[in-house]
mmCIF file of C-alpha atoms in Angstrom:
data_model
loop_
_atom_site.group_PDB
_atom_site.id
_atom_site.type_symbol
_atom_site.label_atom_id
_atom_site.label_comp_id
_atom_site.label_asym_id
_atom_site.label_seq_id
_atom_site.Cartn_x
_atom_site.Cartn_y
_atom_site.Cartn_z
ATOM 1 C CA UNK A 1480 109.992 51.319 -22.436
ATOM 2 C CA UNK A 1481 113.800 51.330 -23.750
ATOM 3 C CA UNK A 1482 116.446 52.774 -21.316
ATOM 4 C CA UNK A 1483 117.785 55.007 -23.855
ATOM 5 C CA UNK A 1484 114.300 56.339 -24.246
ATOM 6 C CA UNK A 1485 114.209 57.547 -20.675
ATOM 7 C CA UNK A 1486 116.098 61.804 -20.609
ATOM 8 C CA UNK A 1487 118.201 62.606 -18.081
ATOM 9 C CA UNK A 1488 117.660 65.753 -15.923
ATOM 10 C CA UNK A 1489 119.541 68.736 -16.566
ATOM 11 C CA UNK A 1490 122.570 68.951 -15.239
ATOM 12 C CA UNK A 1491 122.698 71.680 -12.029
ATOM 13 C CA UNK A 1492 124.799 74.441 -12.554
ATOM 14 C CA UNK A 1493 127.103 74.944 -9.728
ATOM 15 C CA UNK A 1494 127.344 78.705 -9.423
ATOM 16 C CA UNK A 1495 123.512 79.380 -9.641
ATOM 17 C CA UNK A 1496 123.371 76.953 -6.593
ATOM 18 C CA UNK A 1497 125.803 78.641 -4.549
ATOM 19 C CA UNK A 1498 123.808 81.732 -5.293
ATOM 20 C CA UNK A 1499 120.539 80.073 -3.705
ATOM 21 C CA UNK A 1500 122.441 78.990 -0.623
ATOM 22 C CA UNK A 1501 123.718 82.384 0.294
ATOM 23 C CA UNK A 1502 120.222 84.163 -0.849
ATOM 24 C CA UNK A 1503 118.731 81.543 2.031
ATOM 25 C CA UNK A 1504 121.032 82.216 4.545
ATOM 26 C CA UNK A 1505 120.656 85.848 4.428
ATOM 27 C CA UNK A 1506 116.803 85.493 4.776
ATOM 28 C CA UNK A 1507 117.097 83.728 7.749
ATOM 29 C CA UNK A 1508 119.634 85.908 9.607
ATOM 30 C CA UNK A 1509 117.382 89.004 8.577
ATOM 31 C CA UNK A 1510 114.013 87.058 9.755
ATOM 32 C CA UNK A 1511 115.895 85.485 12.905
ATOM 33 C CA UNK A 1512 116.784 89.085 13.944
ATOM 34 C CA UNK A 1513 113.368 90.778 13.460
ATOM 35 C CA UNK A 1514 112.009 87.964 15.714
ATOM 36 C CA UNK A 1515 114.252 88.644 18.786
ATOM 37 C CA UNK A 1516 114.114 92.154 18.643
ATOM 38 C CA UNK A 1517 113.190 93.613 22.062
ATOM 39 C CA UNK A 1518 112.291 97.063 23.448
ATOM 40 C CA UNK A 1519 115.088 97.490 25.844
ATOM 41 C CA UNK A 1520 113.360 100.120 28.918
ATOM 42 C CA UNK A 1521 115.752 103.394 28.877
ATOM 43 C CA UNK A 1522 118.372 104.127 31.735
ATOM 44 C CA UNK A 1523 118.453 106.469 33.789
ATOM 45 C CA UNK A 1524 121.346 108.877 34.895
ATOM 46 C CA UNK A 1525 122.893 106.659 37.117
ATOM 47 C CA UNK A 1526 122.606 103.758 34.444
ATOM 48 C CA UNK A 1527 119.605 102.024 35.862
ATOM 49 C CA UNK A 1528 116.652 100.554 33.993
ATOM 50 C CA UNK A 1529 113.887 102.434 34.664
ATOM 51 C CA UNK A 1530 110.511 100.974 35.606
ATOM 52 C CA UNK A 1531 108.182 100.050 33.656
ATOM 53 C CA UNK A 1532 104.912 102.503 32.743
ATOM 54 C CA UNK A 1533 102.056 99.919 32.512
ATOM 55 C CA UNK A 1534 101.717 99.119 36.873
ATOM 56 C CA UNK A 1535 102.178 102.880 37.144
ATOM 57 C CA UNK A 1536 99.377 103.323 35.368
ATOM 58 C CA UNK A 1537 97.190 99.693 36.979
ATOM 59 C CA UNK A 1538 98.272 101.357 40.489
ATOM 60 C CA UNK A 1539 96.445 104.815 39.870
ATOM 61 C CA UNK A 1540 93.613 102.876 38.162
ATOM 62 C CA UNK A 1541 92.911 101.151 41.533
ATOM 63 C CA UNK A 1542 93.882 104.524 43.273
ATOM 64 C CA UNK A 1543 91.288 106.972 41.959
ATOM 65 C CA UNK A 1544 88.747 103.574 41.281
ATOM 66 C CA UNK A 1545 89.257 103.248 45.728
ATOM 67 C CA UNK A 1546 88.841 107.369 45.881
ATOM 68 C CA UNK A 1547 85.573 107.310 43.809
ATOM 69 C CA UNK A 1548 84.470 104.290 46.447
ATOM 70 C CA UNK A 1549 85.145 105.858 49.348
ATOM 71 C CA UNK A 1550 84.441 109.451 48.625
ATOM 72 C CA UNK A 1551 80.910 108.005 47.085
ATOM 73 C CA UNK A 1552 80.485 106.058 50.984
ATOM 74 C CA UNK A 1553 81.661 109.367 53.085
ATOM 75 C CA UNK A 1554 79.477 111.626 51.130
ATOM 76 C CA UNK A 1555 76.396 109.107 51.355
ATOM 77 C CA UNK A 1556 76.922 108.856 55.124
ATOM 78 C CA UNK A 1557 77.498 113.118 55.372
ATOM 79 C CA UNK A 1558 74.060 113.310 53.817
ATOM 80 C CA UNK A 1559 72.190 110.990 56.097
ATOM 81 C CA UNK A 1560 73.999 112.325 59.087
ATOM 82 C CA UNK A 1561 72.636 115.974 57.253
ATOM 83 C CA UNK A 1562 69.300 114.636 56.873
ATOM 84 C CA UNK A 1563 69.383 112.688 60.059
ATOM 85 C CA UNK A 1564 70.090 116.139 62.236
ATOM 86 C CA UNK A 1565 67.403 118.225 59.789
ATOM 87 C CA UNK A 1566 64.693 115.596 61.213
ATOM 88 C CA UNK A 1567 65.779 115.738 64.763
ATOM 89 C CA UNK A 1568 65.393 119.488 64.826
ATOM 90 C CA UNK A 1569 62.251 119.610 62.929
ATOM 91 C CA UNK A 1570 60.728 116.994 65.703
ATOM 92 C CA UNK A 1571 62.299 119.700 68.481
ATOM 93 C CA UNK A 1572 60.303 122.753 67.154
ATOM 94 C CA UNK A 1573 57.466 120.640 66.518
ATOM 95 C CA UNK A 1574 57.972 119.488 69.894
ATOM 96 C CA UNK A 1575 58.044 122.900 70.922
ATOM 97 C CA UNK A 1576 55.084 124.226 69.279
ATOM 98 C CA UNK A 1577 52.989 121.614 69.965
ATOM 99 C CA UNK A 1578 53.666 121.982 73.998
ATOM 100 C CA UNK A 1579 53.125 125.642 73.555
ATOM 101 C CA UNK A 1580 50.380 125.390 71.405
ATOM 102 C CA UNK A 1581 48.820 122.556 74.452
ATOM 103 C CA UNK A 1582 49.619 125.208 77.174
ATOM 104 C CA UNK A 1583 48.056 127.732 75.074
ATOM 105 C CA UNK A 1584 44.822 125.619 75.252
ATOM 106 C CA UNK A 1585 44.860 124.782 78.398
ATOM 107 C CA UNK A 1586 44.970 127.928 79.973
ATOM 108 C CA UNK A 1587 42.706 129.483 77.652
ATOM 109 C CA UNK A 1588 40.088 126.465 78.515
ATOM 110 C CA UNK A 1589 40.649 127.106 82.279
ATOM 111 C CA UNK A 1590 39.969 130.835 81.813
ATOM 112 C CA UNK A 1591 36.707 129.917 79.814
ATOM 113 C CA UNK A 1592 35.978 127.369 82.671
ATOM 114 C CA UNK A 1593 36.846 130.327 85.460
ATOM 115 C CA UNK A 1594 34.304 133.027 83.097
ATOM 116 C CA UNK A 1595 31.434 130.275 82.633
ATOM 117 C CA UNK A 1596 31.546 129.602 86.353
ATOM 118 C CA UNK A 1597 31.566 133.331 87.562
ATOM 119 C CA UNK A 1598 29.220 134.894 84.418
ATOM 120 C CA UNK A 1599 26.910 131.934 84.172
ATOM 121 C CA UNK A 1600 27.132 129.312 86.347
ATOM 122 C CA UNK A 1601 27.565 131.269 89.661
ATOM 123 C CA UNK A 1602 24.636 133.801 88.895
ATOM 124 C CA UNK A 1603 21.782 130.987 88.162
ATOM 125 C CA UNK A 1604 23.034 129.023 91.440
ATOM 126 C CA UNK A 1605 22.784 132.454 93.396
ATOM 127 C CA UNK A 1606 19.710 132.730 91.592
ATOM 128 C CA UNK A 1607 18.667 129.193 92.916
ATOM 129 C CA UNK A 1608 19.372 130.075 95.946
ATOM 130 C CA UNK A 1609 17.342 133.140 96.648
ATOM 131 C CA UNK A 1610 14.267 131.483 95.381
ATOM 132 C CA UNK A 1611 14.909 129.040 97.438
ATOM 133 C CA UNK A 1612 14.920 130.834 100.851
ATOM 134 C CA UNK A 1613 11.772 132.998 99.369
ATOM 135 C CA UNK A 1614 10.269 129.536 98.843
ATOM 136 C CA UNK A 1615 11.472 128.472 102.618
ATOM 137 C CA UNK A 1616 10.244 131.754 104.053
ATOM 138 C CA UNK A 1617 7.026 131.603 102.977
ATOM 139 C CA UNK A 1618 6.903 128.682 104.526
ATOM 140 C CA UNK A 1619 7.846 129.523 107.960
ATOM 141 C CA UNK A 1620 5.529 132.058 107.570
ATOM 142 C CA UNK A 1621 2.484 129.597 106.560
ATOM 143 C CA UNK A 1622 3.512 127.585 109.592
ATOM 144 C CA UNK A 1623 3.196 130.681 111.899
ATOM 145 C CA UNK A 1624 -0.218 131.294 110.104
ATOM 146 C CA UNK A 1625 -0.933 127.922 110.903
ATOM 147 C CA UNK A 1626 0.481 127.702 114.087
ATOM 148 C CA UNK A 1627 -1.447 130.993 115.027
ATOM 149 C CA UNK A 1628 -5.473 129.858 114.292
ATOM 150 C CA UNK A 1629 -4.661 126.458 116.020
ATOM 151 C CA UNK A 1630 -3.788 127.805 118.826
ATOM 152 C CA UNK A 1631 -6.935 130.424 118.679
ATOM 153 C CA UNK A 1632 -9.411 127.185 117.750
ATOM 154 C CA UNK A 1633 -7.408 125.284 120.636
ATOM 155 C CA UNK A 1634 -8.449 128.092 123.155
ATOM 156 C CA UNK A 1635 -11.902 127.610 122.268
ATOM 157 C CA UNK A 1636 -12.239 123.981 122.462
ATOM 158 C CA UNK A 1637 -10.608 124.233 125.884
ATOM 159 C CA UNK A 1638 -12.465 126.509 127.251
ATOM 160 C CA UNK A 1639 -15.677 124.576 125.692
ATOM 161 C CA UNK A 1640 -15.038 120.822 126.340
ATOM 162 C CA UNK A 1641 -12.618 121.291 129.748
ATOM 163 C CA UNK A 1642 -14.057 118.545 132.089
ATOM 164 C CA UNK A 1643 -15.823 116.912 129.103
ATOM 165 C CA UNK A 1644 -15.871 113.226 129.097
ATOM 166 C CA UNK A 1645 -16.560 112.813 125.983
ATOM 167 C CA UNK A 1646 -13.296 114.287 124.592
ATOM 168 C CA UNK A 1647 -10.261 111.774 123.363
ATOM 169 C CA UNK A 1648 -7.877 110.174 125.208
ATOM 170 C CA UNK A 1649 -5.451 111.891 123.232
ATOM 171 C CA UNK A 1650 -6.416 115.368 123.644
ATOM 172 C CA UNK A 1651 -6.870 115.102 127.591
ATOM 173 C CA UNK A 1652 -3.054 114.947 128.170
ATOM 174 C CA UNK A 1653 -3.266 118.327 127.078
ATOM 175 C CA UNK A 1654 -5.962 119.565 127.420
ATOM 176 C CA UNK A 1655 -5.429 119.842 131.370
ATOM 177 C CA UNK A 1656 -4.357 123.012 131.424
ATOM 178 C CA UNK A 1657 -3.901 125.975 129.415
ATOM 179 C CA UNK A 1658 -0.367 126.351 129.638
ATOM 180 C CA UNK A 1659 -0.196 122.432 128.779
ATOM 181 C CA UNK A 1660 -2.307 123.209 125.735
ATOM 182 C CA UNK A 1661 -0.078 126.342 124.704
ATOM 183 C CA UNK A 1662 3.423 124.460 125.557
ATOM 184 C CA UNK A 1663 1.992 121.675 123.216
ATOM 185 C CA UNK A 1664 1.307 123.911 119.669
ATOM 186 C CA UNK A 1665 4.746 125.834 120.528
ATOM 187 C CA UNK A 1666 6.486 122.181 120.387
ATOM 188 C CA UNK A 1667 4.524 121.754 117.513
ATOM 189 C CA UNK A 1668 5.336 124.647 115.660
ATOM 190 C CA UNK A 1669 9.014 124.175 116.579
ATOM 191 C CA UNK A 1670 9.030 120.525 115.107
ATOM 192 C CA UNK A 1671 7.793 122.012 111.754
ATOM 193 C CA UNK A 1672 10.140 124.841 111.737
ATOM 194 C CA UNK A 1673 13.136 122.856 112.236
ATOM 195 C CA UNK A 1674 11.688 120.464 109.762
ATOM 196 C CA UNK A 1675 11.613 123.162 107.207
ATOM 197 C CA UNK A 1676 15.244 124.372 108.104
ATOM 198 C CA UNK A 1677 16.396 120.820 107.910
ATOM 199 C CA UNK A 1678 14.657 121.012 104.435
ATOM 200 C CA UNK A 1679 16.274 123.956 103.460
ATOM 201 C CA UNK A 1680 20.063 123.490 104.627
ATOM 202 C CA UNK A 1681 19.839 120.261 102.852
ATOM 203 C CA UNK A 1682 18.950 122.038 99.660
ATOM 204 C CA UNK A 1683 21.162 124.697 99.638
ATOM 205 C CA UNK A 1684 24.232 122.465 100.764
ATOM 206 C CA UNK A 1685 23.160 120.349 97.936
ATOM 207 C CA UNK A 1686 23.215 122.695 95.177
ATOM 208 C CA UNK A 1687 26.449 124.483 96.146
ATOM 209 C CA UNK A 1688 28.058 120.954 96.536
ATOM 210 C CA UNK A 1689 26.813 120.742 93.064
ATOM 211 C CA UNK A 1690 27.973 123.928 91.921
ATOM 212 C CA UNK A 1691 31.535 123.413 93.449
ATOM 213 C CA UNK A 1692 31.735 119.224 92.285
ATOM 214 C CA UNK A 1693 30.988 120.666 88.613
ATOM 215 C CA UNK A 1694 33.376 123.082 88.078
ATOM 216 C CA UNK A 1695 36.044 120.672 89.782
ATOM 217 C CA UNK A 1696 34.820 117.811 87.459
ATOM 218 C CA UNK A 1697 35.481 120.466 84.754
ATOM 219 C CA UNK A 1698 38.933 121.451 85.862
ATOM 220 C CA UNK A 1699 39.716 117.844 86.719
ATOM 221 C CA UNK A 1700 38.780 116.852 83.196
ATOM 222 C CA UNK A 1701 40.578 119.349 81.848
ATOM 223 C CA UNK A 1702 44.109 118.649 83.606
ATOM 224 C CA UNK A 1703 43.257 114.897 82.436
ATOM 225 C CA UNK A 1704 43.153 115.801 78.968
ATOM 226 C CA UNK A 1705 45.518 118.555 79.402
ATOM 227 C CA UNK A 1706 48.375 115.683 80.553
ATOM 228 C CA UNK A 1707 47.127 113.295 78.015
ATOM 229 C CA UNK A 1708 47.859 115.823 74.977
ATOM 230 C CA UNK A 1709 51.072 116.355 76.968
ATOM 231 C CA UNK A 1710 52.101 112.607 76.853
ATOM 232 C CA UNK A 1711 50.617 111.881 73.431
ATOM 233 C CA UNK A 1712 53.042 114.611 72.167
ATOM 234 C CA UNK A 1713 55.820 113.439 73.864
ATOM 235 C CA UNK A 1714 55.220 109.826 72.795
ATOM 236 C CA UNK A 1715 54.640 110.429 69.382
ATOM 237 C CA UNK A 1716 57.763 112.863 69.188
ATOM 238 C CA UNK A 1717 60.268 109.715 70.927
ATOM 239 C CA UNK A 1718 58.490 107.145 68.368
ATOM 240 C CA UNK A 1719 58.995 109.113 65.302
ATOM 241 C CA UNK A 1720 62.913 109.583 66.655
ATOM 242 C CA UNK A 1721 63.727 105.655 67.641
ATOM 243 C CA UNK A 1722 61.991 105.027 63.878
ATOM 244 C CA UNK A 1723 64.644 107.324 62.506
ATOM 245 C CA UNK A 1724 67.217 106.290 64.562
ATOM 246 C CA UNK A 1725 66.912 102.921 63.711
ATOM 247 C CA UNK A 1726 66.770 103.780 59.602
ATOM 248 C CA UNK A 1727 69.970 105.530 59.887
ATOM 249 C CA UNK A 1728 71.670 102.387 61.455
ATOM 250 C CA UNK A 1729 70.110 99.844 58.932
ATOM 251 C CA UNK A 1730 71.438 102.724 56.453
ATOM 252 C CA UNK A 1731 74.819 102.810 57.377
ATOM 253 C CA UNK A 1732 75.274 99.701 57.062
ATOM 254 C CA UNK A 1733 73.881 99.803 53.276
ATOM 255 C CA UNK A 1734 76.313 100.192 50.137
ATOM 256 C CA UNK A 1735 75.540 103.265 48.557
ATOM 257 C CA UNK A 1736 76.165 101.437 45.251
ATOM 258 C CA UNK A 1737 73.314 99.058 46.008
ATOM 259 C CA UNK A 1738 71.101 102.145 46.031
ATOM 260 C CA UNK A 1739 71.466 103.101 42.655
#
């Protein structure tokens, strides 16, 4: 390609480039500025900046945030406290009723016990009794009946066989004399009376031992039981309150937060 072929660029015109110089350095003054443009904080009175609004507003944030934590804790622990005395009172009056309820009982039982012994009990062992000494004095009287025709046959095998050889060895002892023969049957007849009063203390001492040994076994029985409702009450009352008392502590020591 020729050199004179090649066209040269168009001459700049001076003016127009002064105009695009000062065009560019207004632009950047006006850009520079809006970039360092700051929000200077207000003074005060006295000339002094004031502080700034945003850690105002962080410190009440954590403020009411640390109120709503601990006024949620205190009112959690108010309420169990609330709840904690409710139960303790409620175990009192149970307490309470449940001893007066148990004395109740008891006394009613021992007045039952007292009734039974004097309506029932007393009359068929009085009862007892008189049959018995009916039964024991028709005895006695057998034994006199007894006693009586032995003594009548006795006088008439004395008077038939005294001085007979032939009677036994064991009957000549006494059959020596009459008076021997009469003190004899009387010794006799004592022996079996006092065996029959023997007989008859032993019964009678033996059914009002009875009489007396039940109704103390009752009694007895009843105290037993009467001081084993007693401590079951009181054991069950102290159990229910350590249980409680030892919720409340594991409790208190719970975040209320957890719990939701």
């Amino acid at each position: 390609m020729d050199e004179k072929e090649i066209e040269e660029p168009n001459p700049v015109d001076p003016k127009e480039g002064e105009e695009i110089v000062e065009a560019r350095s207004k632009w950047l003054k006006i850009s520079s500025k809006v970039e360092t443009k700051t929000v200077e904080p207000k003074a005060n009175a006295d000339g002094e900046a004031a502080p700034k609004e945003t850690g105002d507003h962080d410190d009440l944030d954590n403020k009411d945030s640390s109120f709503d934590t601990n006024g949620s804790k205190n009112n959690f622990n108010d309420k169990i406290m609330a709840l904690n005395e409710i139960f303790h009172d409620t175990c009192n009056k149970t307490y309470e009723d449940l001893m007066r309820n148990e004395d109740i009982l008891h006394e009613q039982l021992m007045d039952l016990m007292a009734t039974l012994d004097r309506v029932y009990l007393d009359s068929h062992v009085d009862n007892f009794i008189r049959q018995a000494q009916l039964l024991f004095t028709n005895l006695r009287d057998v034994q006199k009946a007894y006693t009586d025709i032995i003594k009548e046959h006795a006088r008439k095998f004395f008077n038939k066989n005294i001085g007979n050889p032939s009677v036994p060895v064991q009957l000549k002892q006494i059959l020596t004399t009459a008076d021997t023969l009469s003190t004899a049957l009387d010794i006799s007849d004592r022996a079996q009376l006092d065996t029959i009063d023997d007989r008859e203390e032993t019964l009678l001492t033996g059914v009002r031992q009875w009489h007396a040994g039940l109704v103390e076994s009752w009694r007895a029985e009843e105290v037993e039981r009467h001081r084993r409702c007693v401590n079951e009450i009181c054991h069950l009352i102290d159990i229910n309150r350590e249980e409680l008392d030892d919720v409340v502590n594991d409790v208190a020591l719970v975040d209320p937060d957890l719990l939701i």
